[in-house]
Amino acid sequence: MSESDLRPERPVRPGEPLIEVSGLKKHYGGDGVFAGPPVKAVDGVSFTVKRGETLGLVGESGCGKSTLGRTLIRLERATDGEVLFDGEDITTLSGRDLHKWRKNAQMVFQDPQSSLDDRMTVGEIVREPLDAHGWGTDNDRKTRVLDLIQDVGLQDEHYYRYPAQFSGGQRQRIGIARALALEPEFMVLDEPVSALDVSVQAKIISLLERLQDEFDLTYLFIAHDLSVVRHITDRVAVMYLGKVMELGETEELFSNPSNPYTQSLLSAIPVPDPTAGDHRITLPGSPPSPRDPPTGCQFSTRCPAKIRPEGYDLSEDVWDAIERFREIVRERSRIDLGVPDLVKRRVGLFSRYDDIDHTLEDLFADLDLPPEVEEIIDGAANRVKAGRPSEARKHLSSAFNSVCDDKRPDFHEVSGSGRQSYCHRHGREYEDVGPVIERRTK
Ligand code: ADP
Ligand code: MG
């Protein structure tokens, strides 16, 4: 074997799809009698990655970014859906075909401290994928490793050193060299600079940009630092609770986000200017459990632009309080799921139902509730106190559910440049989202 066995020379056509993802799901667990519902880490996402681009992937911690990245390159097996890589569905590959395919796609991990084996020399680490794929002769491999070490800005003499002797930035360079060894077309960069000092971050980012040009690489760049994403990516996908909420050209999306979740996320960037703090949305509550995601829109429990049910005339403050109350009741009902009553009594979970009065006090004491709304809230609270939180949850749903609770939105095209956003507001029958921030600030 020789170097010609690596990537076949083909005319590079930037912009055409390299990866086409449709209906992709990755669920963890859920099998077995005592397992409880599965964790829906990735729950039905569809998008394309274009050849030669850097696609950003952002979202709060736990929303499924790493799982999506790992599933795209077959470090995880998809639960459902399709990943076409150069037209071939890789979710069903196995055995030798899978092994052969693996050289096309590699990953750079977030934590350079734990992702390298400290018992191996730098040379051995970078060489390992070449060995695993039986690449070239012994001598070819050594030459290639030395080239790679130089490509990532390290020196020949580092070949025989151990990673423990290196700084975080240098360790990340080693990880990148290793990922490049088999000339992949596609790399998943999973928060590659998050664990590094700010001064080092810029150097690693410019290294990644240079390597992309030099080797015609396509990147999925996962990050939670939005300023890094804005700087380095061509397009960006915004993820929440296993779902892609919005996807589009980076600059356009950042300057004019369409989806309420993107708007919330962008306005939550910590800004040094204290006067800018006025425009920040603090998202109420925390994301629901991926074991028990909302039936309708994943973001419905926290959405500042949620469509309200007809027949009520309530202020946004009251709606906020109602949604937070519903969230608390939902949490209680989750405890109810799966844990037998006897166990619950023994561990004292029932006693936690008593503090529902405090919750009511905290949420509603300063608000003016119309009597019919108060009656619904009290009805739910009484069911919680009686140890029937699931009933309380249903009681609240039948009174306060809107389309956002009941129905999954469609992924709507929202601009001429191919931006897509997952929100009922884009449907013809509803007013458009508009700038949520203006709606919120009096
Ligand atoms: P992110 O990278 O956005 O922080 P992850 O993809 O790591 O999110 O995790 C998404 C969800 O899947 C989380 O709820 C996490 O706890 C869960 N998860 C991730 N990996 C596993 C696993 N191997 N087994 C079970 N649950 C997992
Ligand atoms: Mg992650």
mmCIF file of N, CA and C in Angstrom, residues 213-263:
data_model
loop_
_atom_site.group_PDB
_atom_site.id
_atom_site.type_symbol
_atom_site.label_atom_id
_atom_site.label_comp_id
_atom_site.label_asym_id
_atom_site.label_seq_id
_atom_site.Cartn_x
_atom_site.Cartn_y
_atom_site.Cartn_z
ATOM 1 N N ASP A 213 -7.741 24.384 4.743
ATOM 2 C CA ASP A 213 -7.403 24.825 3.384
ATOM 3 C C ASP A 213 -6.435 23.859 2.715
ATOM 4 N N GLU A 214 -5.415 23.477 3.495
ATOM 5 C CA GLU A 214 -4.361 22.655 2.928
ATOM 6 C C GLU A 214 -4.879 21.279 2.503
ATOM 7 N N PHE A 215 -5.765 20.691 3.297
ATOM 8 C CA PHE A 215 -6.193 19.308 3.044
ATOM 9 C C PHE A 215 -7.655 19.192 2.634
ATOM 10 N N ASP A 216 -8.275 20.283 2.209
ATOM 11 C CA ASP A 216 -9.675 20.258 1.758
ATOM 12 C C ASP A 216 -10.594 19.555 2.753
ATOM 13 N N LEU A 217 -10.509 19.949 4.015
ATOM 14 C CA LEU A 217 -11.298 19.264 5.034
ATOM 15 C C LEU A 217 -12.682 19.892 5.196
ATOM 16 N N THR A 218 -13.615 19.079 5.607
ATOM 17 C CA THR A 218 -14.941 19.539 5.980
ATOM 18 C C THR A 218 -15.058 19.357 7.486
ATOM 19 N N TYR A 219 -15.532 20.404 8.189
ATOM 20 C CA TYR A 219 -15.573 20.357 9.649
ATOM 21 C C TYR A 219 -16.995 20.445 10.196
ATOM 22 N N LEU A 220 -17.260 19.664 11.233
ATOM 23 C CA LEU A 220 -18.379 19.966 12.132
ATOM 24 C C LEU A 220 -17.736 20.493 13.399
ATOM 25 N N PHE A 221 -17.971 21.766 13.683
ATOM 26 C CA PHE A 221 -17.291 22.415 14.803
ATOM 27 C C PHE A 221 -18.285 22.611 15.950
ATOM 28 N N ILE A 222 -18.133 21.796 16.998
ATOM 29 C CA ILE A 222 -19.036 21.861 18.138
ATOM 30 C C ILE A 222 -18.479 22.838 19.163
ATOM 31 N N ALA A 223 -19.316 23.714 19.664
ATOM 32 C CA ALA A 223 -18.823 24.685 20.642
ATOM 33 C C ALA A 223 -19.959 25.243 21.462
ATOM 34 N N HIS A 224 -19.626 25.718 22.667
ATOM 35 C CA HIS A 224 -20.646 26.497 23.363
ATOM 36 C C HIS A 224 -20.259 27.969 23.403
ATOM 37 N N ASP A 225 -19.022 28.278 22.993
ATOM 38 C CA ASP A 225 -18.588 29.666 22.935
ATOM 39 C C ASP A 225 -19.036 30.270 21.599
ATOM 40 N N LEU A 226 -20.073 31.104 21.669
ATOM 41 C CA LEU A 226 -20.684 31.588 20.436
ATOM 42 C C LEU A 226 -19.768 32.520 19.645
ATOM 43 N N SER A 227 -18.864 33.229 20.339
ATOM 44 C CA SER A 227 -18.003 34.143 19.586
ATOM 45 C C SER A 227 -17.003 33.356 18.744
ATOM 46 N N VAL A 228 -16.539 32.213 19.255
ATOM 47 C CA VAL A 228 -15.654 31.353 18.471
ATOM 48 C C VAL A 228 -16.396 30.826 17.243
ATOM 49 N N VAL A 229 -17.637 30.394 17.449
ATOM 50 C CA VAL A 229 -18.435 29.853 16.352
ATOM 51 C C VAL A 229 -18.663 30.904 15.267
ATOM 52 N N ARG A 230 -18.965 32.108 15.711
ATOM 53 C CA ARG A 230 -19.223 33.179 14.748
ATOM 54 C C ARG A 230 -17.989 33.451 13.907
ATOM 55 N N HIS A 231 -16.830 33.331 14.548
ATOM 56 C CA HIS A 231 -15.578 33.615 13.860
ATOM 57 C C HIS A 231 -15.224 32.539 12.841
ATOM 58 N N ILE A 232 -15.420 31.277 13.195
ATOM 59 C CA ILE A 232 -14.809 30.207 12.402
ATOM 60 C C ILE A 232 -15.771 29.498 11.439
ATOM 61 N N THR A 233 -17.098 29.583 11.655
ATOM 62 C CA THR A 233 -17.987 28.725 10.871
ATOM 63 C C THR A 233 -18.632 29.443 9.677
ATOM 64 N N ASP A 234 -18.998 28.663 8.648
ATOM 65 C CA ASP A 234 -19.717 29.197 7.491
ATOM 66 C C ASP A 234 -21.212 29.188 7.747
ATOM 67 N N ARG A 235 -21.678 28.061 8.301
ATOM 68 C CA ARG A 235 -23.086 27.954 8.666
ATOM 69 C C ARG A 235 -23.132 27.420 10.085
ATOM 70 N N VAL A 236 -24.282 27.556 10.709
ATOM 71 C CA VAL A 236 -24.371 27.095 12.091
ATOM 72 C C VAL A 236 -25.724 26.433 12.335
ATOM 73 N N ALA A 237 -25.686 25.346 13.114
ATOM 74 C CA ALA A 237 -26.910 24.667 13.539
ATOM 75 C C ALA A 237 -27.045 24.870 15.049
ATOM 76 N N VAL A 238 -28.240 25.256 15.465
ATOM 77 C CA VAL A 238 -28.491 25.519 16.878
ATOM 78 C C VAL A 238 -29.333 24.362 17.415
ATOM 79 N N MET A 239 -28.834 23.723 18.474
ATOM 80 C CA MET A 239 -29.492 22.506 18.941
ATOM 81 C C MET A 239 -30.092 22.701 20.331
ATOM 82 N N TYR A 240 -31.231 22.065 20.562
ATOM 83 C CA TYR A 240 -31.867 22.094 21.881
ATOM 84 C C TYR A 240 -32.566 20.763 22.122
ATOM 85 N N LEU A 241 -32.245 20.115 23.216
ATOM 86 C CA LEU A 241 -32.924 18.879 23.619
ATOM 87 C C LEU A 241 -33.085 17.871 22.464
ATOM 88 N N GLY A 242 -31.965 17.607 21.802
ATOM 89 C CA GLY A 242 -31.957 16.565 20.780
ATOM 90 C C GLY A 242 -32.463 16.981 19.412
ATOM 91 N N LYS A 243 -32.744 18.266 19.246
ATOM 92 C CA LYS A 243 -33.364 18.738 18.003
ATOM 93 C C LYS A 243 -32.585 19.927 17.449
ATOM 94 N N VAL A 244 -32.465 20.025 16.133
ATOM 95 C CA VAL A 244 -31.897 21.233 15.532
ATOM 96 C C VAL A 244 -33.022 22.261 15.407
ATOM 97 N N MET A 245 -32.848 23.389 16.085
ATOM 98 C CA MET A 245 -33.900 24.412 16.124
ATOM 99 C C MET A 245 -33.792 25.390 14.958
ATOM 100 N N GLU A 246 -32.551 25.713 14.581
ATOM 101 C CA GLU A 246 -32.366 26.655 13.482
ATOM 102 C C GLU A 246 -31.036 26.362 12.817
ATOM 103 N N LEU A 247 -30.998 26.571 11.498
ATOM 104 C CA LEU A 247 -29.768 26.325 10.757
ATOM 105 C C LEU A 247 -29.676 27.334 9.633
ATOM 106 N N GLY A 248 -28.495 27.937 9.482
ATOM 107 C CA GLY A 248 -28.349 28.899 8.395
ATOM 108 C C GLY A 248 -26.952 29.477 8.333
ATOM 109 N N GLU A 249 -26.757 30.398 7.387
ATOM 110 C CA GLU A 249 -25.472 31.077 7.240
ATOM 111 C C GLU A 249 -25.148 31.787 8.548
ATOM 112 N N THR A 250 -23.907 31.612 9.013
ATOM 113 C CA THR A 250 -23.554 32.074 10.351
ATOM 114 C C THR A 250 -23.844 33.557 10.580
ATOM 115 N N GLU A 251 -23.293 34.414 9.705
ATOM 116 C CA GLU A 251 -23.384 35.848 9.974
ATOM 117 C C GLU A 251 -24.834 36.315 9.961
ATOM 118 N N GLU A 252 -25.575 35.757 8.994
ATOM 119 C CA GLU A 252 -26.979 36.111 8.861
ATOM 120 C C GLU A 252 -27.787 35.645 10.071
ATOM 121 N N LEU A 253 -27.494 34.436 10.505
ATOM 122 C CA LEU A 253 -28.229 33.875 11.643
ATOM 123 C C LEU A 253 -27.916 34.636 12.932
ATOM 124 N N PHE A 254 -26.645 34.991 13.097
ATOM 125 C CA PHE A 254 -26.269 35.721 14.308
ATOM 126 C C PHE A 254 -26.860 37.122 14.321
ATOM 127 N N SER A 255 -26.928 37.770 13.149
ATOM 128 C CA SER A 255 -27.415 39.148 13.175
ATOM 129 C C SER A 255 -28.937 39.217 13.132
ATOM 130 N N ASN A 256 -29.588 38.146 12.682
ATOM 131 C CA ASN A 256 -31.043 38.196 12.614
ATOM 132 C C ASN A 256 -31.661 36.812 12.866
ATOM 133 N N PRO A 257 -31.522 36.325 14.104
ATOM 134 C CA PRO A 257 -32.016 34.969 14.393
ATOM 135 C C PRO A 257 -33.536 34.877 14.249
ATOM 136 N N SER A 258 -34.010 33.753 13.699
ATOM 137 C CA SER A 258 -35.447 33.583 13.484
ATOM 138 C C SER A 258 -36.127 32.801 14.581
ATOM 139 N N ASN A 259 -35.402 31.876 15.171
ATOM 140 C CA ASN A 259 -36.029 30.978 16.127
ATOM 141 C C ASN A 259 -35.953 31.550 17.548
ATOM 142 N N PRO A 260 -37.036 31.430 18.312
ATOM 143 C CA PRO A 260 -37.031 31.964 19.678
ATOM 144 C C PRO A 260 -35.893 31.394 20.531
ATOM 145 N N TYR A 261 -35.528 30.134 20.281
ATOM 146 C CA TYR A 261 -34.430 29.579 21.076
ATOM 147 C C TYR A 261 -33.108 30.245 20.707
ATOM 148 N N THR A 262 -32.871 30.430 19.411
ATOM 149 C CA THR A 262 -31.635 31.110 18.997
ATOM 150 C C THR A 262 -31.606 32.521 19.572
ATOM 151 N N GLN A 263 -32.746 33.201 19.499
ATOM 152 C CA GLN A 263 -32.810 34.558 20.034
ATOM 153 C C GLN A 263 -32.465 34.565 21.521
#
